[in-house]
Amino acid sequence: MKEFLSNNGINYEYIDITDSMRNLKIYLGIRDTRPEFEEIKKIEKVGIPFIMLGKGEKLIFGQPGLNELE
């Protein structure tokens, strides 16, 4: 996903949830409170990688299409 974003000239901030406990807690807070993760949790998946647009207006799972990033 990072390669896709870079190759298409899209600015992004990459956050690795394994880098720190803080990053993991932020991710868990998002996962545990956002309805977009309900189906993912039902099939016992983690839900990463994902893209959060803006301040959380939209979440995208998997490889996005460029039109989804607008």
Short mmCIF file of N, CA and C in Angstrom, two decimals:
data_model
loop_
_atom_site.label_atom_id
_atom_site.label_comp_id
_atom_site.label_asym_id
_atom_site.label_seq_id
_atom_site.Cartn_x
_atom_site.Cartn_y
_atom_site.Cartn_z
N MET A 1 0.82 -1.18 0.00
CA MET A 1 0.00 0.00 0.00
C MET A 1 0.87 1.25 0.00
N LYS A 2 1.97 1.24 0.77
CA LYS A 2 2.86 2.41 0.79
C LYS A 2 3.40 2.68 -0.61
N GLU A 3 3.77 1.62 -1.32
CA GLU A 3 4.30 1.78 -2.68
C GLU A 3 3.24 2.38 -3.60
N PHE A 4 2.01 1.91 -3.50
CA PHE A 4 0.92 2.44 -4.31
C PHE A 4 0.74 3.93 -4.07
N LEU A 5 0.71 4.33 -2.81
CA LEU A 5 0.52 5.75 -2.49
C LEU A 5 1.69 6.59 -3.01
N SER A 6 2.91 6.12 -2.77
CA SER A 6 4.09 6.85 -3.22
C SER A 6 4.14 6.95 -4.74
N ASN A 7 3.87 5.84 -5.42
CA ASN A 7 3.92 5.82 -6.89
C ASN A 7 2.89 6.74 -7.52
N ASN A 8 1.83 7.05 -6.79
CA ASN A 8 0.78 7.92 -7.31
C ASN A 8 0.88 9.34 -6.75
N GLY A 9 2.00 9.65 -6.11
CA GLY A 9 2.24 11.01 -5.63
C GLY A 9 1.31 11.45 -4.52
N ILE A 10 0.84 10.51 -3.73
CA ILE A 10 -0.10 10.83 -2.66
C ILE A 10 0.67 10.98 -1.35
N ASN A 11 0.53 12.14 -0.72
CA ASN A 11 1.18 12.36 0.57
C ASN A 11 0.45 11.59 1.65
N TYR A 12 1.19 10.95 2.53
CA TYR A 12 0.58 10.18 3.61
C TYR A 12 1.53 10.09 4.79
N GLU A 13 0.99 9.77 5.92
CA GLU A 13 1.79 9.50 7.11
C GLU A 13 1.62 8.03 7.42
N TYR A 14 2.72 7.29 7.41
CA TYR A 14 2.70 5.87 7.70
C TYR A 14 2.91 5.68 9.19
N ILE A 15 2.05 4.93 9.82
CA ILE A 15 2.18 4.65 11.25
C ILE A 15 2.22 3.14 11.44
N ASP A 16 3.30 2.65 12.01
CA ASP A 16 3.46 1.23 12.29
C ASP A 16 2.99 0.98 13.72
N ILE A 17 1.95 0.18 13.89
CA ILE A 17 1.39 -0.04 15.23
C ILE A 17 2.31 -0.87 16.10
N THR A 18 3.35 -1.48 15.51
CA THR A 18 4.29 -2.26 16.32
C THR A 18 5.47 -1.42 16.80
N ASP A 19 5.54 -0.16 16.38
CA ASP A 19 6.66 0.70 16.80
C ASP A 19 6.58 1.12 18.25
N SER A 20 5.37 1.28 18.76
CA SER A 20 5.24 1.75 20.14
C SER A 20 3.89 1.34 20.71
N MET A 21 3.82 1.30 22.01
CA MET A 21 2.56 1.02 22.68
C MET A 21 1.55 2.12 22.38
N ARG A 22 2.01 3.35 22.27
CA ARG A 22 1.13 4.48 21.94
C ARG A 22 0.44 4.25 20.60
N ASN A 23 1.22 3.88 19.57
CA ASN A 23 0.63 3.63 18.26
C ASN A 23 -0.38 2.50 18.31
N LEU A 24 -0.07 1.44 19.04
CA LEU A 24 -0.99 0.31 19.16
C LEU A 24 -2.28 0.74 19.85
N LYS A 25 -2.17 1.52 20.91
CA LYS A 25 -3.36 1.97 21.64
C LYS A 25 -4.24 2.88 20.77
N ILE A 26 -3.61 3.73 19.98
CA ILE A 26 -4.38 4.58 19.07
C ILE A 26 -5.14 3.72 18.08
N TYR A 27 -4.45 2.74 17.50
CA TYR A 27 -5.12 1.84 16.55
C TYR A 27 -6.28 1.10 17.21
N LEU A 28 -6.04 0.54 18.39
CA LEU A 28 -7.10 -0.22 19.07
C LEU A 28 -8.29 0.67 19.40
N GLY A 29 -8.04 1.92 19.74
CA GLY A 29 -9.13 2.86 20.00
C GLY A 29 -9.97 3.09 18.76
N ILE A 30 -9.31 3.19 17.61
CA ILE A 30 -10.04 3.36 16.35
C ILE A 30 -10.81 2.09 16.03
N ARG A 31 -10.13 0.96 16.10
CA ARG A 31 -10.76 -0.32 15.74
C ARG A 31 -11.95 -0.64 16.63
N ASP A 32 -11.84 -0.34 17.90
CA ASP A 32 -12.89 -0.72 18.84
C ASP A 32 -14.08 0.23 18.86
N THR A 33 -13.96 1.39 18.20
CA THR A 33 -15.06 2.36 18.24
C THR A 33 -15.68 2.67 16.88
N ARG A 34 -15.05 2.25 15.82
CA ARG A 34 -15.55 2.58 14.48
C ARG A 34 -16.39 1.44 13.92
N PRO A 35 -17.59 1.75 13.42
CA PRO A 35 -18.46 0.70 12.88
C PRO A 35 -17.88 0.01 11.64
N GLU A 36 -16.95 0.67 10.95
CA GLU A 36 -16.35 0.07 9.76
C GLU A 36 -15.61 -1.22 10.08
N PHE A 37 -15.20 -1.39 11.33
CA PHE A 37 -14.44 -2.58 11.72
C PHE A 37 -15.32 -3.75 12.15
N GLU A 38 -16.62 -3.55 12.27
CA GLU A 38 -17.49 -4.62 12.78
C GLU A 38 -17.42 -5.89 11.94
N GLU A 39 -17.55 -5.77 10.64
CA GLU A 39 -17.49 -6.96 9.78
C GLU A 39 -16.11 -7.61 9.83
N ILE A 40 -15.09 -6.81 9.91
CA ILE A 40 -13.72 -7.33 9.97
C ILE A 40 -13.53 -8.13 11.26
N LYS A 41 -14.02 -7.61 12.36
CA LYS A 41 -13.90 -8.32 13.64
C LYS A 41 -14.72 -9.61 13.63
N LYS A 42 -15.87 -9.61 12.97
CA LYS A 42 -16.71 -10.82 12.91
C LYS A 42 -15.99 -11.98 12.24
N ILE A 43 -15.14 -11.69 11.26
CA ILE A 43 -14.41 -12.77 10.59
C ILE A 43 -13.01 -12.95 11.19
N GLU A 44 -12.82 -12.37 12.37
CA GLU A 44 -11.60 -12.52 13.17
C GLU A 44 -10.34 -12.05 12.44
N LYS A 45 -10.47 -10.94 11.73
CA LYS A 45 -9.33 -10.30 11.09
C LYS A 45 -8.92 -9.08 11.91
N VAL A 46 -7.72 -8.58 11.66
CA VAL A 46 -7.20 -7.45 12.42
C VAL A 46 -7.66 -6.11 11.83
N GLY A 47 -7.73 -6.03 10.51
CA GLY A 47 -8.17 -4.79 9.88
C GLY A 47 -7.03 -3.89 9.47
N ILE A 48 -5.85 -4.46 9.28
CA ILE A 48 -4.73 -3.67 8.79
C ILE A 48 -4.17 -4.35 7.55
N PRO A 49 -3.65 -3.60 6.63
CA PRO A 49 -3.53 -2.15 6.66
C PRO A 49 -4.86 -1.47 6.32
N PHE A 50 -4.95 -0.22 6.72
CA PHE A 50 -6.08 0.60 6.32
C PHE A 50 -5.61 2.03 6.19
N ILE A 51 -6.39 2.81 5.47
CA ILE A 51 -6.09 4.22 5.27
C ILE A 51 -7.19 5.03 5.94
N MET A 52 -6.77 6.01 6.73
CA MET A 52 -7.72 6.93 7.33
C MET A 52 -7.55 8.27 6.63
N LEU A 53 -8.62 8.76 6.04
CA LEU A 53 -8.56 10.05 5.37
C LEU A 53 -8.89 11.16 6.35
N GLY A 54 -8.12 12.24 6.24
CA GLY A 54 -8.35 13.41 7.09
C GLY A 54 -8.25 13.06 8.56
N LYS A 55 -9.21 13.51 9.31
CA LYS A 55 -9.27 13.25 10.75
C LYS A 55 -10.17 12.06 11.06
N GLY A 56 -10.34 11.19 10.07
CA GLY A 56 -11.15 10.00 10.28
C GLY A 56 -12.47 10.03 9.55
N GLU A 57 -12.60 10.95 8.58
CA GLU A 57 -13.86 11.05 7.85
C GLU A 57 -14.19 9.78 7.08
N LYS A 58 -13.14 9.06 6.67
CA LYS A 58 -13.36 7.85 5.87
C LYS A 58 -12.23 6.87 6.14
N LEU A 59 -12.57 5.59 6.22
CA LEU A 59 -11.58 4.52 6.34
C LEU A 59 -11.64 3.67 5.09
N ILE A 60 -10.47 3.29 4.58
CA ILE A 60 -10.39 2.44 3.40
C ILE A 60 -9.54 1.24 3.76
N PHE A 61 -10.06 0.05 3.48
CA PHE A 61 -9.34 -1.18 3.77
C PHE A 61 -8.84 -1.78 2.46
N GLY A 62 -7.64 -2.32 2.48
CA GLY A 62 -7.09 -2.94 1.28
C GLY A 62 -6.59 -1.89 0.30
N GLN A 63 -6.30 -2.34 -0.91
CA GLN A 63 -5.76 -1.46 -1.95
C GLN A 63 -6.86 -0.52 -2.45
N PRO A 64 -6.68 0.78 -2.27
CA PRO A 64 -7.72 1.71 -2.72
C PRO A 64 -7.61 2.01 -4.21
N GLY A 65 -8.69 2.46 -4.77
CA GLY A 65 -8.66 3.08 -6.08
C GLY A 65 -8.34 4.55 -5.88
N LEU A 66 -7.72 5.18 -6.85
CA LEU A 66 -7.37 6.59 -6.70
C LEU A 66 -8.59 7.45 -6.42
N ASN A 67 -9.73 7.10 -7.00
CA ASN A 67 -10.94 7.90 -6.77
C ASN A 67 -11.41 7.82 -5.33
N GLU A 68 -11.08 6.75 -4.62
CA GLU A 68 -11.48 6.63 -3.21
C GLU A 68 -10.70 7.58 -2.30
N LEU A 69 -9.56 8.05 -2.76
CA LEU A 69 -8.70 8.89 -1.93
C LEU A 69 -9.03 10.36 -2.03
N GLU A 70 -10.06 10.69 -2.76
CA GLU A 70 -10.45 12.11 -2.91
C GLU A 70 -11.30 12.54 -1.75
#
